[in-house]
XYZ file of C-alpha atoms in Angstrom:
299
model
C -15.753 2.548 1.866
C -13.840 -0.132 3.760
C -14.154 -0.238 7.548
C -11.955 -2.420 9.749
C -13.152 -2.409 13.350
C -11.054 -3.856 16.209
C -9.899 -6.694 13.977
C -7.875 -9.530 15.521
C -6.583 -12.663 13.825
C -4.767 -15.430 15.677
C -3.082 -18.544 14.362
C -2.650 -20.660 17.469
C -0.413 -18.683 19.829
C 0.636 -16.247 17.077
C -1.335 -13.002 16.714
C -1.155 -11.754 13.124
C -3.540 -8.835 13.714
C -4.014 -7.251 17.126
C -7.053 -4.982 17.542
C -6.631 -3.246 14.167
C -9.013 -0.446 13.185
C -8.925 1.824 10.123
C -11.021 3.184 7.260
C -10.400 3.502 3.541
C -12.752 6.200 2.304
C -14.552 6.719 -0.987
C -12.882 9.076 -3.414
C -9.438 8.431 -1.918
C -6.455 6.151 -2.392
C -5.348 4.629 0.923
C -1.798 3.285 1.100
C -1.358 0.307 3.444
C 2.270 -0.094 4.496
C 4.290 -2.334 6.774
C 7.288 -4.679 6.858
C 6.928 -8.227 5.574
C 4.962 -10.219 8.130
C 3.410 -7.113 9.698
C -0.161 -8.203 8.887
C -0.986 -6.296 5.679
C -1.952 -9.282 3.556
C -3.831 -10.932 6.432
C -5.912 -7.785 6.923
C -6.659 -7.557 3.193
C -7.669 -11.221 3.090
C -10.081 -10.650 5.987
C -11.545 -7.650 4.150
C -11.991 -9.863 1.063
C -13.738 -12.613 3.040
C -10.937 -15.126 2.415
C -9.700 -15.362 6.013
C -12.080 -15.400 9.017
C -11.348 -12.974 11.841
C -10.762 -14.193 15.395
C -12.424 -11.027 16.715
C -13.707 -7.746 15.322
C -15.030 -7.282 11.816
C -14.320 -5.842 8.398
C -16.996 -4.414 6.124
C -17.040 -3.191 2.538
C -19.743 -0.720 1.553
C -21.278 -1.286 4.985
C -21.468 -5.095 4.773
C -19.149 -8.087 5.223
C -17.741 -9.016 1.809
C -19.365 -12.478 1.878
C -22.851 -10.957 2.211
C -22.528 -8.632 -0.785
C -24.776 -9.699 -3.659
C -22.516 -10.687 -6.564
C -19.465 -9.184 -4.793
C -17.390 -9.015 -7.979
C -19.709 -6.245 -9.177
C -18.874 -4.175 -6.094
C -15.297 -5.057 -5.116
C -12.292 -5.660 -7.350
C -9.559 -7.812 -5.799
C -5.931 -8.400 -6.698
C -4.248 -10.254 -3.844
C -1.979 -12.623 -5.797
C -1.319 -12.101 -9.503
C 0.077 -15.635 -9.781
C -3.236 -17.159 -8.644
C -4.597 -17.345 -12.191
C -5.300 -20.503 -14.170
C -1.986 -21.105 -15.945
C -3.571 -23.194 -18.714
C -6.069 -20.564 -19.844
C -5.356 -17.625 -22.081
C -5.646 -14.119 -20.725
C -8.827 -13.601 -22.754
C -10.317 -16.827 -21.387
C -9.588 -15.744 -17.804
C -11.466 -12.485 -18.314
C -14.276 -14.052 -20.343
C -14.937 -16.649 -17.641
C -14.948 -13.872 -15.039
C -17.448 -11.916 -17.128
C -19.731 -14.948 -17.354
C -19.570 -15.612 -13.611
C -20.319 -12.006 -12.652
C -22.901 -11.371 -15.346
C -20.825 -8.742 -17.149
C -21.235 -8.067 -20.866
C -18.426 -9.983 -22.611
C -17.681 -6.949 -24.753
C -16.111 -5.418 -21.645
C -13.265 -7.939 -21.980
C -11.910 -6.172 -25.079
C -12.217 -2.782 -23.382
C -10.238 -3.962 -20.372
C -7.546 -5.700 -22.392
C -7.037 -2.412 -24.185
C -7.114 -0.457 -20.908
C -4.372 -2.534 -19.268
C -2.240 -2.677 -22.412
C -2.456 -6.381 -23.299
C -2.387 -6.832 -27.082
C -4.577 -9.271 -29.015
C -1.590 -11.608 -29.380
C -0.803 -11.430 -25.649
C -4.469 -11.985 -24.752
C -4.363 -15.232 -26.752
C -1.290 -16.509 -24.928
C -1.495 -19.020 -22.063
C -1.060 -17.384 -18.661
C 1.776 -19.798 -17.866
C 3.763 -17.961 -20.539
C 3.073 -14.500 -19.115
C 5.749 -12.388 -17.453
C 5.008 -11.138 -13.937
C 4.172 -7.710 -15.315
C 1.681 -9.211 -17.786
C 0.065 -11.213 -14.966
C -0.279 -8.015 -12.966
C -1.970 -6.264 -15.890
C -4.323 -9.220 -16.326
C -5.051 -9.221 -12.579
C -5.866 -5.514 -12.639
C -8.173 -6.075 -15.629
C -9.919 -8.868 -13.706
C -10.301 -6.614 -10.652
C -11.957 -3.959 -12.830
C -14.161 -6.428 -14.707
C -17.340 -5.835 -12.698
C -16.953 -2.030 -12.766
C -16.588 -2.087 -8.948
C -16.856 0.713 -6.425
C -13.934 -0.585 -4.347
C -10.471 -1.875 -5.260
C -8.297 -3.936 -2.876
C -4.831 -4.382 -4.388
C -1.882 -6.142 -2.769
C 1.448 -5.197 -4.407
C -0.109 -4.508 -7.846
C 3.052 -2.854 -9.204
C 5.242 -5.962 -8.834
C 6.832 -6.718 -12.199
C 5.683 -3.522 -13.902
C 8.261 -1.417 -15.720
C 8.471 2.361 -15.059
C 5.937 3.109 -17.809
C 3.581 0.513 -16.354
C 3.922 1.952 -12.865
C 3.139 5.419 -14.179
C 0.128 4.030 -16.052
C -1.148 2.317 -12.899
C -0.734 5.507 -10.896
C -2.975 7.346 -13.337
C -5.486 4.483 -13.320
C -5.820 4.499 -9.527
C -6.027 8.284 -9.288
C -8.751 8.331 -11.947
C -10.674 5.570 -10.159
C -10.606 7.510 -6.878
C -11.495 10.807 -8.538
C -14.642 9.148 -9.904
C -15.662 8.322 -6.320
C -14.110 4.869 -5.948
C -12.341 3.494 -2.879
C -8.785 2.145 -3.248
C -6.898 0.166 -0.584
C -3.366 -0.304 -1.900
C -0.401 -2.205 -0.465
C 2.990 -1.655 -2.079
C 6.686 -1.789 -1.239
C 7.312 1.038 -3.737
C 7.214 3.808 -1.152
C 7.873 6.548 -3.683
C 4.785 5.530 -5.618
C 2.650 5.408 -2.479
C 3.856 8.909 -1.645
C 2.771 10.085 -5.097
C -0.592 8.369 -5.363
C -1.985 7.952 -1.827
C -4.286 10.455 -0.140
C -4.144 8.576 3.175
C -1.570 6.229 4.674
C -1.887 3.449 7.244
C 1.299 1.930 8.687
C 1.185 -1.444 10.440
C 3.887 -3.209 12.450
C 3.707 -6.406 14.522
C 0.001 -6.642 13.696
C -0.872 -3.222 15.139
C -1.456 0.172 13.534
C 1.539 2.365 14.331
C 0.468 5.452 12.340
C -2.403 6.657 10.183
C -3.488 9.908 8.634
C -3.368 11.863 5.422
C -0.130 11.705 3.471
C 0.461 15.387 4.163
C -0.056 14.979 7.900
C 2.284 12.022 8.227
C 5.024 13.600 6.156
C 4.769 17.090 7.624
C 7.137 16.154 10.446
C 8.538 18.615 12.957
C 11.824 19.706 14.419
C 15.147 19.188 12.673
C 16.905 16.252 11.023
C 20.654 16.380 11.621
C 23.602 14.123 10.812
C 27.087 14.754 12.078
C 30.566 13.328 12.334
C 29.756 12.208 15.899
C 26.020 11.768 16.525
C 26.652 10.382 20.017
C 28.499 13.511 21.113
C 25.933 15.755 19.450
C 23.055 13.931 21.122
C 24.765 14.318 24.509
C 25.306 18.052 23.938
C 21.673 18.577 22.926
C 20.305 16.461 25.763
C 22.357 18.541 28.215
C 20.335 21.543 26.997
C 17.093 19.640 27.745
C 16.353 19.240 24.030
C 14.434 16.118 22.940
C 16.582 13.974 20.639
C 15.551 10.770 18.826
C 17.901 8.623 16.722
C 16.360 7.865 13.320
C 16.300 4.453 11.663
C 18.084 5.874 8.627
C 20.901 7.409 10.661
C 21.241 10.818 12.271
C 18.998 12.489 14.823
C 15.534 14.031 14.913
C 15.760 17.063 17.204
C 12.852 19.033 18.647
C 14.366 22.434 17.863
C 14.820 24.777 14.931
C 17.712 24.120 12.479
C 19.460 27.408 13.339
C 19.515 26.536 17.042
C 20.794 23.013 16.377
C 23.555 24.445 14.193
C 24.676 26.890 16.916
C 24.677 24.188 19.601
C 26.641 21.812 17.370
C 29.226 24.561 16.765
C 29.502 25.193 20.504
C 30.029 21.471 21.091
C 32.674 21.298 18.376
C 30.742 18.716 16.316
C 30.958 18.962 12.523
C 27.585 18.705 10.778
C 27.082 16.635 7.635
C 23.379 17.416 7.167
C 20.969 19.903 8.701
C 17.391 20.331 7.506
C 13.847 20.853 8.668
C 11.976 17.712 9.755
C 9.133 18.517 7.363
C 11.409 17.548 4.473
C 11.387 13.887 5.486
C 10.070 11.587 2.773
C 7.837 8.561 3.140
C 10.750 6.126 3.187
C 12.389 7.856 6.159
C 9.097 8.128 8.027
C 8.273 4.485 7.309
C 11.652 3.215 8.503
C 11.432 5.227 11.705
C 7.939 3.962 12.492
C 8.666 0.321 11.742
C 12.280 0.033 12.907
C 11.294 -2.187 15.835
C 9.389 -4.676 13.666
C 11.314 -4.676 10.380
C 14.150 -7.022 9.559
C 17.188 -5.269 8.118
C 16.546 -6.524 4.578
C 12.836 -5.677 4.479
C 11.654 -2.629 2.535
C 7.890 -2.923 3.107
C-alpha cells in the first residue's frame, strides 16, 4: 500500500503539491492523472524518496521509502526510462541491479524474456535502444527485486499497440497477485481499461478520486445542440442545473427525455442526447481539469 498524507511541496513561492492525500491499495491498480505540471511526477518522486516534502508525508508499506530495508526488494520504480546508463548493455543494467539488490542473477534472463527483449537486444548498448525498448528495460528493472509495489510514471511511452496490451496484462496480473500499482499515463483509454481506482490532480490539489466505476458513472444528461447558449437559457429558465462541458455541449441535471422535450419547445435542434453515465474517462478528465490544463495538454 502507498499512503500520501497531507503532502505539500514548495519550490520557493511556487506550490507544486498543496495538501495532497490519497491511497493506492494492495491488489489494485491506481491510475494517477492530471495535466502536465499538475504535480503527478512530484508526488511520485516524494513517494520514491527522491524529493523531500515541505509538509506531510508519504509511506510505502507503512514506512517512508528511505527507511525500507533494501527498498528495491519491496518497491519497483520507473520514473524516467531515459535515466539508464547509455554505455551499458540492457543485460548489464539488469545484472548490476541484481547485484546491488542481492537478487539471483538468473532472474535477469527471466525478466528479459518477460518484457520481450531478445538476446541480441539485451546485448545492445542502451544508447542504441528505441524509447519502447528503454521502457521495456525499465519495467524489467522495476520488477527485478520481485517487489510488492510498483510506481510507474508514463510506462507506456514509446510502446506499440501490442506492447501496450502486453503491459496492461502485466499490471493486471501483478495486482491480482496482491501487488500495489500506482500508474501515471496520458493514455486515458488504457487507464480506463486497467485501473481499479483513479486519482485526478490539478494545480497541485486532488480534484477527484474514487473507483473507476464511481467516477465514470456520471449523472444527468449530456446534450449538444445547434445553439448551446439558447438551450442553456431555456433549461435554466426551468430551474434546471446546466454545466458547460470542457469537450463541448452541456451536462444537464435531468433525464434525456425531458431535455429532448424542452429543447423541442425552445426550437433548438439537438445534435447529441445521451445519458451522463455514458461519459468516458477522457470527457470526465477534461471536465475536471479544464481550469488547470493548457489547451494542448492531454494528461
